[in-house]
Coordinates of C-alpha atoms and ligand atoms in Angstrom, one line a residue:
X1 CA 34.5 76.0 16.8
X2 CA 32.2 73.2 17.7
X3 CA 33.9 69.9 18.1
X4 CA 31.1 68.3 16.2
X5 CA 32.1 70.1 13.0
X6 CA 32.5 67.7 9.6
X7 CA 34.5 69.2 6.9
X8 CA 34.1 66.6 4.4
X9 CA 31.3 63.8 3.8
X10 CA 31.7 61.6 1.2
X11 CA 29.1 59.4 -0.2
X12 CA 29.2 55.7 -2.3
X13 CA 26.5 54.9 -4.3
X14 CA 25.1 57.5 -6.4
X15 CA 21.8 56.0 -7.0
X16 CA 18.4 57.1 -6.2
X17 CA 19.1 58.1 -2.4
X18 CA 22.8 59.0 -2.6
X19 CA 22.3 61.3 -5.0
X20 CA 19.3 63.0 -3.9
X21 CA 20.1 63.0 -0.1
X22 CA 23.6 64.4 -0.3
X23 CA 22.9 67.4 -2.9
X24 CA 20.2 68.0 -0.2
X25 CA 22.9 67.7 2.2
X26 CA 25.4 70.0 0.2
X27 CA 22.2 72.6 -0.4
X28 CA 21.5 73.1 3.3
X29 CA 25.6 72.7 4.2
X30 CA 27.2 74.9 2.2
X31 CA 30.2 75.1 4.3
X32 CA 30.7 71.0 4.2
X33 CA 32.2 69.9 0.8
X34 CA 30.4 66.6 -0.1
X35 CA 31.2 64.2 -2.9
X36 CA 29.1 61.6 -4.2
X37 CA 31.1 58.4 -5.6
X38 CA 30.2 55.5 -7.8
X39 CA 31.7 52.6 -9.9
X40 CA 29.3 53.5 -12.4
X41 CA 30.7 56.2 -14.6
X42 CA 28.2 57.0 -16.7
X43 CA 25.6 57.8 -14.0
X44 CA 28.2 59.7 -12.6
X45 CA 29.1 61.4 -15.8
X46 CA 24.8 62.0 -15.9
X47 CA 25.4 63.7 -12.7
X48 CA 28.0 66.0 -13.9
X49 CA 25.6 67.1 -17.0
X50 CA 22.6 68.9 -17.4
X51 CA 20.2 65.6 -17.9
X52 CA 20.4 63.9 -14.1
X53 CA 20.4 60.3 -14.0
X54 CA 16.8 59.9 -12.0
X55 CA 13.6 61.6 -12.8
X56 CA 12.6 63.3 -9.0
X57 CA 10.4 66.3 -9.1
X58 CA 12.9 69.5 -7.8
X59 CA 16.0 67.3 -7.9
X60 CA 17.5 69.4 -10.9
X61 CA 17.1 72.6 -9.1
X62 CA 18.7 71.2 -5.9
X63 CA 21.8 69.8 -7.9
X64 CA 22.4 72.8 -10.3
X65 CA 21.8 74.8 -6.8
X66 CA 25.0 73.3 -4.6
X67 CA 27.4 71.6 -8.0
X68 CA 30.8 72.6 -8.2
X69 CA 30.3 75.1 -4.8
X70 CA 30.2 72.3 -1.8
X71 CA 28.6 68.9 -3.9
X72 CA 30.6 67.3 -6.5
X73 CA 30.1 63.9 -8.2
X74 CA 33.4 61.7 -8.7
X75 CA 34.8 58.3 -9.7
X76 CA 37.7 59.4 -7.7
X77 CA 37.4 57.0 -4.4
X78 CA 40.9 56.9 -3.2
X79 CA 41.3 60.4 -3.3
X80 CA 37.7 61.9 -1.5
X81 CA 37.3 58.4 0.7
X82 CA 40.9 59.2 2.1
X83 CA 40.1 62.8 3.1
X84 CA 36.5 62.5 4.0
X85 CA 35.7 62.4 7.9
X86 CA 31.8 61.2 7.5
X87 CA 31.3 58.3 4.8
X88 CA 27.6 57.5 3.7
X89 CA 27.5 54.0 2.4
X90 CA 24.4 53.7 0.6
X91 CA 25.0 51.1 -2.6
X92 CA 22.3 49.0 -3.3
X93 CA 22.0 46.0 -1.0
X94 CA 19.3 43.4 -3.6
X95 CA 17.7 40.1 -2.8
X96 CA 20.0 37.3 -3.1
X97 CA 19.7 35.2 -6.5
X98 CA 21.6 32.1 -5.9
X99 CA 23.3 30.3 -2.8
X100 CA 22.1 30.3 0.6
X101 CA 18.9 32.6 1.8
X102 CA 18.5 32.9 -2.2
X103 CA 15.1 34.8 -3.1
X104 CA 14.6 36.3 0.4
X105 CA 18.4 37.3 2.0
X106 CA 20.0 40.6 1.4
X107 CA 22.7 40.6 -1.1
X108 CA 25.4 42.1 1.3
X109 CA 28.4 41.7 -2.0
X110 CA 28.5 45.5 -3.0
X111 CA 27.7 47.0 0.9
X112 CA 31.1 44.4 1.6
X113 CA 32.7 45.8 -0.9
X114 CA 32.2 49.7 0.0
X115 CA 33.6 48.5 3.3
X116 CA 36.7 46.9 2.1
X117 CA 37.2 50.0 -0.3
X118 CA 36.9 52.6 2.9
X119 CA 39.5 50.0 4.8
X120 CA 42.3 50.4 1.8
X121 CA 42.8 54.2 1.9
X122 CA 41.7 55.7 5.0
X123 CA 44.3 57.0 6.7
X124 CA 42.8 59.3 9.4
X125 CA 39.4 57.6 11.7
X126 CA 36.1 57.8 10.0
X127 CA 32.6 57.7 11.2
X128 CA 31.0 55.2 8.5
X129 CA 27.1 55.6 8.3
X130 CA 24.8 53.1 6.7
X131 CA 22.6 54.9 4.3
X132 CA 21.7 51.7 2.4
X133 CA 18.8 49.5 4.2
X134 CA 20.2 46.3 5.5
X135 CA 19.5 43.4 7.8
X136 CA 19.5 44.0 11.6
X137 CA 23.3 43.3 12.6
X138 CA 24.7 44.5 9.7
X139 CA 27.2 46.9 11.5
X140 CA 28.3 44.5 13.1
X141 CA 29.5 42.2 10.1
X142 CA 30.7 45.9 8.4
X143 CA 33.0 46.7 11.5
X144 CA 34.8 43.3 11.5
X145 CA 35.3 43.8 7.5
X146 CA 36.6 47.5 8.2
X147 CA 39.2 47.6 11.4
X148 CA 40.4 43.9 10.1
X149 CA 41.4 45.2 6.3
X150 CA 43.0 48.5 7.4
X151 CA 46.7 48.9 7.0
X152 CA 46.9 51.7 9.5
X153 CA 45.8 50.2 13.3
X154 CA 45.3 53.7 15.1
X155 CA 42.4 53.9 12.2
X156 CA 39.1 54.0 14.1
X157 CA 35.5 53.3 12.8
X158 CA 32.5 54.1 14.2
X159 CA 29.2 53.0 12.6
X160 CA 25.7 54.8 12.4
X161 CA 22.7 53.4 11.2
X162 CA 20.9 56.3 9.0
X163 CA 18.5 54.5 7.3
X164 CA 16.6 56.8 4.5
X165 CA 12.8 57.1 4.7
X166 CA 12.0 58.8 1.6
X167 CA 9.8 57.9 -1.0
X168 CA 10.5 58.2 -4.8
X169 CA 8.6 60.8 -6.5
X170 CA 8.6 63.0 -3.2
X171 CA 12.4 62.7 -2.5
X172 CA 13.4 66.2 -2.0
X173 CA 10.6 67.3 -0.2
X174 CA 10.8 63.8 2.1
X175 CA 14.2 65.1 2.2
X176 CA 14.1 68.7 3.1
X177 CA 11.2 68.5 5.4
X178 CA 11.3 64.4 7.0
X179 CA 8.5 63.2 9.6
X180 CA 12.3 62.2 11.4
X181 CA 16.0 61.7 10.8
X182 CA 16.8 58.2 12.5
X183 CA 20.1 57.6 14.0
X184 CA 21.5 54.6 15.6
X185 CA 25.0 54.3 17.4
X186 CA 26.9 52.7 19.8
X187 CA 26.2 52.9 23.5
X188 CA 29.9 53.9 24.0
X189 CA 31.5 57.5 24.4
X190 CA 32.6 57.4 21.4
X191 CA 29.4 56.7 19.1
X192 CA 27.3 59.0 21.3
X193 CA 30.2 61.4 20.1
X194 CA 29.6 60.2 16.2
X195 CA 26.0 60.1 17.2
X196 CA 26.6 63.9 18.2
X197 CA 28.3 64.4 14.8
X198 CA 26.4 63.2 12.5
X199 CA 22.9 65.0 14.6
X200 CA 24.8 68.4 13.4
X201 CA 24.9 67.8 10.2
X202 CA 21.0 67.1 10.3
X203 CA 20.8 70.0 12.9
X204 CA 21.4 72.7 10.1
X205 CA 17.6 72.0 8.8
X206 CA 15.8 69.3 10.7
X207 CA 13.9 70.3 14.0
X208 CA 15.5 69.1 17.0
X209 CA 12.5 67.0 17.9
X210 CA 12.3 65.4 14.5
X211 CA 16.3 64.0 14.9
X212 CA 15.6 60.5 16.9
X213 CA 18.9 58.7 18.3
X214 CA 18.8 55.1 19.0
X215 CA 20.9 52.1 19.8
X216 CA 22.3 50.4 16.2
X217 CA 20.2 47.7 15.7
X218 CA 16.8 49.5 16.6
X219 CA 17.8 51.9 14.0
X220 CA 18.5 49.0 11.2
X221 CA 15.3 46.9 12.3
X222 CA 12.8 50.1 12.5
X223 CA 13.7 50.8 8.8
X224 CA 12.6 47.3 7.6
X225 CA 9.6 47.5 9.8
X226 CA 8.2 50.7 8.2
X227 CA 8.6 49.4 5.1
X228 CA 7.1 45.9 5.8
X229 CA 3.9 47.8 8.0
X230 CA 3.7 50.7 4.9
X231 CA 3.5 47.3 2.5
X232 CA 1.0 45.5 4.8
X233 CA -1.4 48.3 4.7
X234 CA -1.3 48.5 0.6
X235 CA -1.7 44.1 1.1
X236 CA -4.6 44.5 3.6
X237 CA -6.5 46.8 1.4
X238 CA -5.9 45.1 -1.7
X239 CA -7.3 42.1 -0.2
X240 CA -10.4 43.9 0.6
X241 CA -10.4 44.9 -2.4
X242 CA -11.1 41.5 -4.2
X243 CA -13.7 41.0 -1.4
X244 CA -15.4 44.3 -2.3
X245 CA -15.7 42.7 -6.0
X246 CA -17.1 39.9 -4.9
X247 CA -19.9 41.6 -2.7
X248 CA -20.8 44.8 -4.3
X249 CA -18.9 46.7 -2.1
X250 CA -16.9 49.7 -3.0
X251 CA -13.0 49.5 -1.7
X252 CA -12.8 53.4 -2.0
X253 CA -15.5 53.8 0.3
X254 CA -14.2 51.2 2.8
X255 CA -10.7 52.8 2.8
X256 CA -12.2 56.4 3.5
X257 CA -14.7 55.2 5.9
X258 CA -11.9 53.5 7.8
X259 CA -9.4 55.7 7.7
X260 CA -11.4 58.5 9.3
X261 CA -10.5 56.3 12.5
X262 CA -7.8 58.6 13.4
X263 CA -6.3 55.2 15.2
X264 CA -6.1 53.9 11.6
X265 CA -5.2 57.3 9.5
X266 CA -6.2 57.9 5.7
X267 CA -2.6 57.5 4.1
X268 CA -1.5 54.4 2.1
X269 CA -5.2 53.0 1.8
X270 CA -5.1 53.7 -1.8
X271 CA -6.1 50.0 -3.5
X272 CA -3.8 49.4 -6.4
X273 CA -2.4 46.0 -8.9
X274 CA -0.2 45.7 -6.3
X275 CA 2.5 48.0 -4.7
X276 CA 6.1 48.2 -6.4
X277 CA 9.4 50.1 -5.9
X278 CA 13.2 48.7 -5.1
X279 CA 12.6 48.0 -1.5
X280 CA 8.7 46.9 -0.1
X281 CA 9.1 43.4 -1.1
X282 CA 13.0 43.2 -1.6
X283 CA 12.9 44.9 2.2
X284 CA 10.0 42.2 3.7
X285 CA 11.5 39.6 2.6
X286 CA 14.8 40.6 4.1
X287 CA 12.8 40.4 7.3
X288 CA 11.7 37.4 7.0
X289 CA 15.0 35.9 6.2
X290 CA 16.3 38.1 9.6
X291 CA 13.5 36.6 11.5
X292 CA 13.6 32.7 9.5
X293 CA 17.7 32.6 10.9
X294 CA 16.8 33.4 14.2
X295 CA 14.4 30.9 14.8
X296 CA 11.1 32.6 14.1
X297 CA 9.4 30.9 11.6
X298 CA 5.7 32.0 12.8
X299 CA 6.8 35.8 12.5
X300 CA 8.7 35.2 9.5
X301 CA 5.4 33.1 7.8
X302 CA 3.4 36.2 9.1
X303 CA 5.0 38.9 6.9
X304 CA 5.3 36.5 4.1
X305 CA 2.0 36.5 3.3
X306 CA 2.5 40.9 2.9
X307 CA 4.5 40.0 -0.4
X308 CA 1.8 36.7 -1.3
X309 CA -0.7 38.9 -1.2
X310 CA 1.0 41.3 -3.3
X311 CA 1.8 38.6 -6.1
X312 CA -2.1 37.5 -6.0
X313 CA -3.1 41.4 -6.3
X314 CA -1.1 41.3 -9.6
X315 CA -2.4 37.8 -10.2
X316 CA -6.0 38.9 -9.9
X317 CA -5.6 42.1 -12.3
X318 CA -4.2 40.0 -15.1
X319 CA -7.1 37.4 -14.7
X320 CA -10.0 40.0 -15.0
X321 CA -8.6 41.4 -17.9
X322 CA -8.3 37.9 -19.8
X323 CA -11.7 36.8 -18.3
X324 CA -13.5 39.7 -19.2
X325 CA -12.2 39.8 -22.9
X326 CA -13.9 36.3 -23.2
X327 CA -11.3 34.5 -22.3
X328 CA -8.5 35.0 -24.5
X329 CA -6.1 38.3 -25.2
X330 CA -4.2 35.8 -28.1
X331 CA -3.6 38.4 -30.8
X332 CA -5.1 41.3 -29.0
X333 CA -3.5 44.9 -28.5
X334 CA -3.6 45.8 -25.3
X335 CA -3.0 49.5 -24.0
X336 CA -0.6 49.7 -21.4
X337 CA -1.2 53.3 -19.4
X338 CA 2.1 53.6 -17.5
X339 CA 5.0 51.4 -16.5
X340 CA 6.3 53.1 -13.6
X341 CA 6.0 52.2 -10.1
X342 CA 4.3 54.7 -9.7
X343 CA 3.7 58.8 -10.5
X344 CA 6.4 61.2 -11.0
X345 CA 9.5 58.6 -11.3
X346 CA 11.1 57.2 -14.4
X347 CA 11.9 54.2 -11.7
X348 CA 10.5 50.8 -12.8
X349 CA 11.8 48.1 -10.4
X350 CA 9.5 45.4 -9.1
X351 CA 6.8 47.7 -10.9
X352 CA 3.7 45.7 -11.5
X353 CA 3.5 46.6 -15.2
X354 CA 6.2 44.1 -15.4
X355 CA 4.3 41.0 -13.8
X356 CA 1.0 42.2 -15.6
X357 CA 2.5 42.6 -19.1
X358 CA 3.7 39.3 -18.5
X359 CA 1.1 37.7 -17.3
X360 CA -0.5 39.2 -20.8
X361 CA 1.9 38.2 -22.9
X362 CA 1.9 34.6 -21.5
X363 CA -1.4 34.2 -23.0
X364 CA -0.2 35.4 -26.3
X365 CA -1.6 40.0 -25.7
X366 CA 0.3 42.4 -28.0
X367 CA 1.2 45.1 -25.3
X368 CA 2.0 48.3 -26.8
X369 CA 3.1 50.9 -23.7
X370 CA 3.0 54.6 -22.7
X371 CA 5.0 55.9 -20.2
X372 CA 5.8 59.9 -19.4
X373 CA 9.0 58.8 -18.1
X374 CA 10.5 55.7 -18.5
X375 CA 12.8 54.7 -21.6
X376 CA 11.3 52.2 -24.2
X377 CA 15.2 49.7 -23.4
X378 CA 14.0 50.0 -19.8
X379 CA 10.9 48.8 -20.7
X380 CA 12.4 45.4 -22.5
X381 CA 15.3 44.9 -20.1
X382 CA 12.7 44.9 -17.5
X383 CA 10.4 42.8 -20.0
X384 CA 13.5 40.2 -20.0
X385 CA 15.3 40.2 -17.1
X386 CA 15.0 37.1 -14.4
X387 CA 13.7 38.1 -10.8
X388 CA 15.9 40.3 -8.7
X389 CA 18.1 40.7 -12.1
X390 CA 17.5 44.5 -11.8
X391 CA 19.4 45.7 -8.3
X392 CA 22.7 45.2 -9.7
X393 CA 25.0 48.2 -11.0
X394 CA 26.1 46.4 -14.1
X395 CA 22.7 44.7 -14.9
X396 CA 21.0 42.6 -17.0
X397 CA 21.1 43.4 -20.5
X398 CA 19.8 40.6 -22.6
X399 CA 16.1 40.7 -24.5
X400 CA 14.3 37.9 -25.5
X401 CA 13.0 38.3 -29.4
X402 CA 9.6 37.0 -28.5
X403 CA 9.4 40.1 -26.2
X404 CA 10.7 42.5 -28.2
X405 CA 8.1 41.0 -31.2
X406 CA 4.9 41.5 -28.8
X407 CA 6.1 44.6 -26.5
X408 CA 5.9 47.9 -28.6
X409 CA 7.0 50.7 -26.9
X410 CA 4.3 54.1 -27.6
X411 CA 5.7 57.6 -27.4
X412 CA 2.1 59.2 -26.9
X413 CA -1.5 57.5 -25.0
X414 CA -3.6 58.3 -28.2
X415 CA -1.3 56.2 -30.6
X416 CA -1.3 53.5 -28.0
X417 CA -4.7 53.6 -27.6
X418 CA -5.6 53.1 -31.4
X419 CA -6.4 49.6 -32.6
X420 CA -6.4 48.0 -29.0
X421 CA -9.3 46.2 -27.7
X422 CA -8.4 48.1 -24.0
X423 CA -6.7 50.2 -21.7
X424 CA -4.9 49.3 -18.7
X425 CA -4.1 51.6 -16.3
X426 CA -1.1 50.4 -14.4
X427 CA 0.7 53.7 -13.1
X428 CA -1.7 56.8 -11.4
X429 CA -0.1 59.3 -14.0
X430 CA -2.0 62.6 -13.5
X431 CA -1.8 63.1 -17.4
X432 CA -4.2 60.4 -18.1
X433 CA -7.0 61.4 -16.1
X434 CA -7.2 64.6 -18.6
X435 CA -7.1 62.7 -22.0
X436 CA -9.8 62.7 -24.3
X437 CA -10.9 58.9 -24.0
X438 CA -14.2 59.4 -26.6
X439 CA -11.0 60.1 -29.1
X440 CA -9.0 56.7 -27.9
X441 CA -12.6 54.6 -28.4
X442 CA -13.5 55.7 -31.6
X443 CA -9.7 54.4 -32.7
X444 CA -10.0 51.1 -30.5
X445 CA -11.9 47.6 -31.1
X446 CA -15.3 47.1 -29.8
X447 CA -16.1 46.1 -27.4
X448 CA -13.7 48.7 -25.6
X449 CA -12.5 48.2 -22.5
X450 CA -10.5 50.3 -19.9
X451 CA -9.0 48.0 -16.7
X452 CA -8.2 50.8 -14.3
X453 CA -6.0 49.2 -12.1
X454 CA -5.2 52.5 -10.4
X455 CA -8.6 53.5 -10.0
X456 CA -7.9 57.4 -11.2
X457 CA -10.1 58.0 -13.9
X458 CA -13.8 58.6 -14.1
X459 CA -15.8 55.6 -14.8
X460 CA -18.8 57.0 -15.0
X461 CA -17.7 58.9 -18.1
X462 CA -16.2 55.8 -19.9
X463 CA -19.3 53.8 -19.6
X464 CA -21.3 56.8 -20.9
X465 CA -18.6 56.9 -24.3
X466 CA -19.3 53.6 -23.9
X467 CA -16.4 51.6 -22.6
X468 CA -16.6 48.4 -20.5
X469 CA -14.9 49.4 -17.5
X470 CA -13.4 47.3 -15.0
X471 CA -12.5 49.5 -11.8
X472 CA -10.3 47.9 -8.9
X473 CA -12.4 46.8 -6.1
X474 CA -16.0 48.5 -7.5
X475 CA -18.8 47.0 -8.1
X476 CA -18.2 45.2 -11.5
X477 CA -19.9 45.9 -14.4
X478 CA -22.5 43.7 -15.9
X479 CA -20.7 43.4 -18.9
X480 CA -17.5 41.4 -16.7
X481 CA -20.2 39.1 -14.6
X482 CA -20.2 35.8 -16.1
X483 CA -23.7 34.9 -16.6
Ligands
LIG1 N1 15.2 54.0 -3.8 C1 14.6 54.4 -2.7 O1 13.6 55.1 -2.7 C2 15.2 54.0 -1.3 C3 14.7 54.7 -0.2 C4 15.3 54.3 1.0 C5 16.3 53.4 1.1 N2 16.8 52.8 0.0 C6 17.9 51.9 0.1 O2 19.1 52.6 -0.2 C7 20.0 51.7 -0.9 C8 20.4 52.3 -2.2 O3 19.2 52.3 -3.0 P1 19.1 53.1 -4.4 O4 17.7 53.1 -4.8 O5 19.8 54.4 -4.3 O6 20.0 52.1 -5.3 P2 20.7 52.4 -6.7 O7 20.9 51.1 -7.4 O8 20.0 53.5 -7.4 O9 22.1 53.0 -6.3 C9 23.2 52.3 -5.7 C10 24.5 52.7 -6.4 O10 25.6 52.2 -5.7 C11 26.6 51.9 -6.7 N3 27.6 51.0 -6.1 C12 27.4 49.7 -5.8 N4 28.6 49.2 -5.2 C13 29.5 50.3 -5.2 C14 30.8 50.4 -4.8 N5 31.5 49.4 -4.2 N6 31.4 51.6 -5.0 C15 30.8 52.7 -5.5 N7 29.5 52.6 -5.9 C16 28.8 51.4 -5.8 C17 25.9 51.4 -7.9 O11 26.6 51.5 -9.0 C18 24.6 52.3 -7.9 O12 24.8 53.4 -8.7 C19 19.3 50.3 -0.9 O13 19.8 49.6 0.2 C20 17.9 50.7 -0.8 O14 17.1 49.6 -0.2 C21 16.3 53.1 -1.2
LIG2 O1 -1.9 53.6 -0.9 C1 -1.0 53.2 -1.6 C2 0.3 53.7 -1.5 C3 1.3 53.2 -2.3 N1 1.0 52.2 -3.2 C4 2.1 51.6 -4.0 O2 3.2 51.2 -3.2 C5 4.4 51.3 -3.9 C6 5.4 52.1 -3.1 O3 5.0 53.4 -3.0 P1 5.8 54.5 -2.0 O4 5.9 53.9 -0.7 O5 5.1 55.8 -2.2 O6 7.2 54.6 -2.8 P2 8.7 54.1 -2.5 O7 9.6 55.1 -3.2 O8 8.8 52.7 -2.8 O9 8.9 54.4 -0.9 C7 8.8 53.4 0.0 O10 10.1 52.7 0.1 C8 11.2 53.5 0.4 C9 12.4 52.6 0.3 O11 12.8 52.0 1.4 C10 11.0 54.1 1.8 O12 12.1 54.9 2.1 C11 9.7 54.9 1.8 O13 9.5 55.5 3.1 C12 8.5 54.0 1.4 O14 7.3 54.8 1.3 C13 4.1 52.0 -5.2 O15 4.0 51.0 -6.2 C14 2.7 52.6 -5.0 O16 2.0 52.8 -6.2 C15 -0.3 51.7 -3.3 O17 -0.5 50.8 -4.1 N2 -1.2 52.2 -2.5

């Protein structure tokens, strides 16, 4: 038998990664028993029943696949911690509210916690792998947390940096077929051995070239720099894009042209109201708090401006659409096309429906919202909830009543639609580029607009049913040009 075999992997945190990487795990594993733990009993009990916790397209079919033969979902840490010989740790790390580094540092309280839990009741050595993304020396805080708590002193840890590169709404497919698997270790012989170990697992479905192994802190820093160069891209072009408004150019033509230089690629080009997700600007600003401690103000100003862009994109949205209804929303029903943060996920954190409903209802819009996927309580927690709020397992749960009397969640786009004086589009749903839109304007006020903050839908046809269309970074219509 191979001395790299792993019986047992257990995983805390059975949230949007540990869930789906682990039953992918289990599915291409079968003969490794893994067992996905959280605090959170009701997402685990959601685990154990037929409606999963997340929305990810071929998730269900993965999970019904490998439960109760090798994956299994538990509160039980003790027990499957104790036995396990590979831990994930992948918990959610969010931005710090309050103290030092507050808006900008990693929240490290529930990654320290994981660690202190794995100290208590292992009783045979572990390899301990951080799933979660986390600032660069992380490991090295998590190893002097884990051999100084652990009753038993011939207890070894070794660390790996895993960090997961998947992308909501693609997760099992990111997962089953990844551009690579990064692992990081320890220089040593015995984290190339964990490094060996943990490279099996992956082994049993990822290409040999596609598993890269690199020191620890090259692993933890090259997650945070995907993310932050992925963001900058969405930041560059969304810039351009206010410039294409103001000259007449056309910011889908710009990002094609460009990205036919194969030095600058076609992907993430895509102008939008601004990115969102959990980690872009929770996982830039983490950098910049990295770099900001070690002395590197310049580089930490220089990615700043990734996320300040990003708040301006969202700025700029919510202007036009006050500007171009004369001025005022006060009183006005506006359609809300999608709350997500983006297609195929029920996932709204840091969306930029959040920000641009507010923005809205600042100036006194009725929003009324349609979303596929995501649960009208979501909708007002998020609606309600202070920055950062969100990332933390037992959440926010107060609403204000001035939101809940202007918000009105819509459970289909044509009743949303009807009596609003416009559309925004503020998620790239593929449903709403097939609705009838000549129905949804002869129910709406005149003048009708449609914002398409997504740019998805054909404008060509609106104006002809007569809308007054305004389309990210296009030309803008007459109608929206202040004479
Ligand atoms: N969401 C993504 O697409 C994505 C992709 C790559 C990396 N990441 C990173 O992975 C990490 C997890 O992200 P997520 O989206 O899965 O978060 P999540 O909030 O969905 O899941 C984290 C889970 O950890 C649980 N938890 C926290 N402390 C615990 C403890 N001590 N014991 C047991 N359970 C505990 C929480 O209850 C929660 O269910 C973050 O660091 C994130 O930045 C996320
Ligand atoms: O051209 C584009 C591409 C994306 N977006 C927006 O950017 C945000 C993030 O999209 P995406 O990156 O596809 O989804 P995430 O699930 O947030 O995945 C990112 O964040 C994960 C968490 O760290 C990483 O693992 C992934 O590699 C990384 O893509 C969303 O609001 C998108 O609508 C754009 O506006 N324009």
């Amino acid at each position: 038998m191979s001395t790299n075999t792993v019986k047992k992997i257990a995983c805390i945190g059975a949230g949007y990664v540990g869930g789906p990487s682990m039953a992918v795990i289990a599915l291409q594993c079968p003969n490794i028993e893994v067992v996905v733990l959280d605090i959170n009993e009701e997402r685990i009990k959601a685990w154990n029943s037929d409606k999963l916790p997340i929305y990810e397209p071929g998730l269900e079919e993965v999970v019904f696949a490998a439960r109760g033969r090798n994956l299994f979902f538990s509160t039980d840490t003790t027990k499957h911690l104790g036995e396990a010989d590979v831990i994930f740790v992948s918990v959610n790390t969010p931005t710090k509210m309050s103290g030092i580094g507050a808006g900008r540092a990693a929240d490290l309280t529930y990654w320290e916690g994981a660690a202190r839990m794995i100290a208590a009741v292992s009783k045979s050595s572990k390899i301990v792998v951080e799933k979660s993304t986390v600032p660069v020396k992380t490991a090295e805080a998590i190893a002097k947390v884990l051999t100084r708590n652990c009753v038993d002193p011939n207890v070894k840890f070794e660390i790996l940096s895993n960090p997961e590169f998947l992308a909501e709404g693609t997760a099992i497919s990111d997962l089953t077929k990844p551009d690579r698997v990064l692992i990081g270790g320890q220089e040593t012989p015995t984290g190339r051995a964990a490094l060996e170990k943990l490279k099996w697992v992956y082994a049993h479905w990822v290409p040999d070239n596609r598993i890269l192994m690199t020191n620890l802190w090259s692993a933890e820093l090259a997650k945070l720099t995907a993310n932050a160069m992925l963001a900058q891209r969405i930041s560059s072009v969304n810039a351009i894009s206010a410039l294409c408004e103001a000259t007449g150019a056309d910011v889908s033509q710009v990002s094609y042209a460009i990205g036919m230089d194969s030095r600058i690629g076609p992907k993430f080009l895509q102008a939008s109201v601004g990115f969102g997700g959990s980690c872009f600007q929770k996982d830039i600003l983490n950098l910049c708090y990295v770099c900001e401690s070690v002395g590197l103000k310049e580089v930490s100003d220089y990615w700043y401006t990734v996320v300040a862009m990003n708040d301006y994109q969202k700025q700029r949205f919510v202007e036009r659409v006050i500007s171009g209804m004369f001025n005022t929303v006060a009183g006005k029903r506006i359609a809300i096309f999608g709350f997500a943060f983006k297609k195929d996920t029920g996932d709204t954190r840091e969306t930029p429906a959040i920000d641009v409903c507010r923005g809205l209802l600042a100036d006194g819009a009725k929003c009324a919202v349609y979303d596929p996927q995501v649960a009208p309580i979501q909708m007002f927690r998020d609606l309600s909830a202070p920055k950062y709020a969100w990332d933390r397992p037992h959440g926010w749960t107060k609403s204000e009543n001035h939101i809940m009397e202007s918000v009105q969640a819509v459970s289909d786009p044509y009743s949303c639609a009807a009596g609003s004086h416009a559309i925004c589009v503020l998620t790239e749903w593929d449903e709403f580029k097939g609705l009838d839109y000549a129905k949804m304007y002869d129910s709406m006020v005149k003048p009708a607009f449609v914002f398409d903050g997504r740019n998805i839908l054909d404008h060509d046809a609106l104006r002809k049913i007569g809308f007054v269309v305004y389309a990210l970074g296009k030309p803008l219509d007459p109608f929206l040009v202040r004479g």
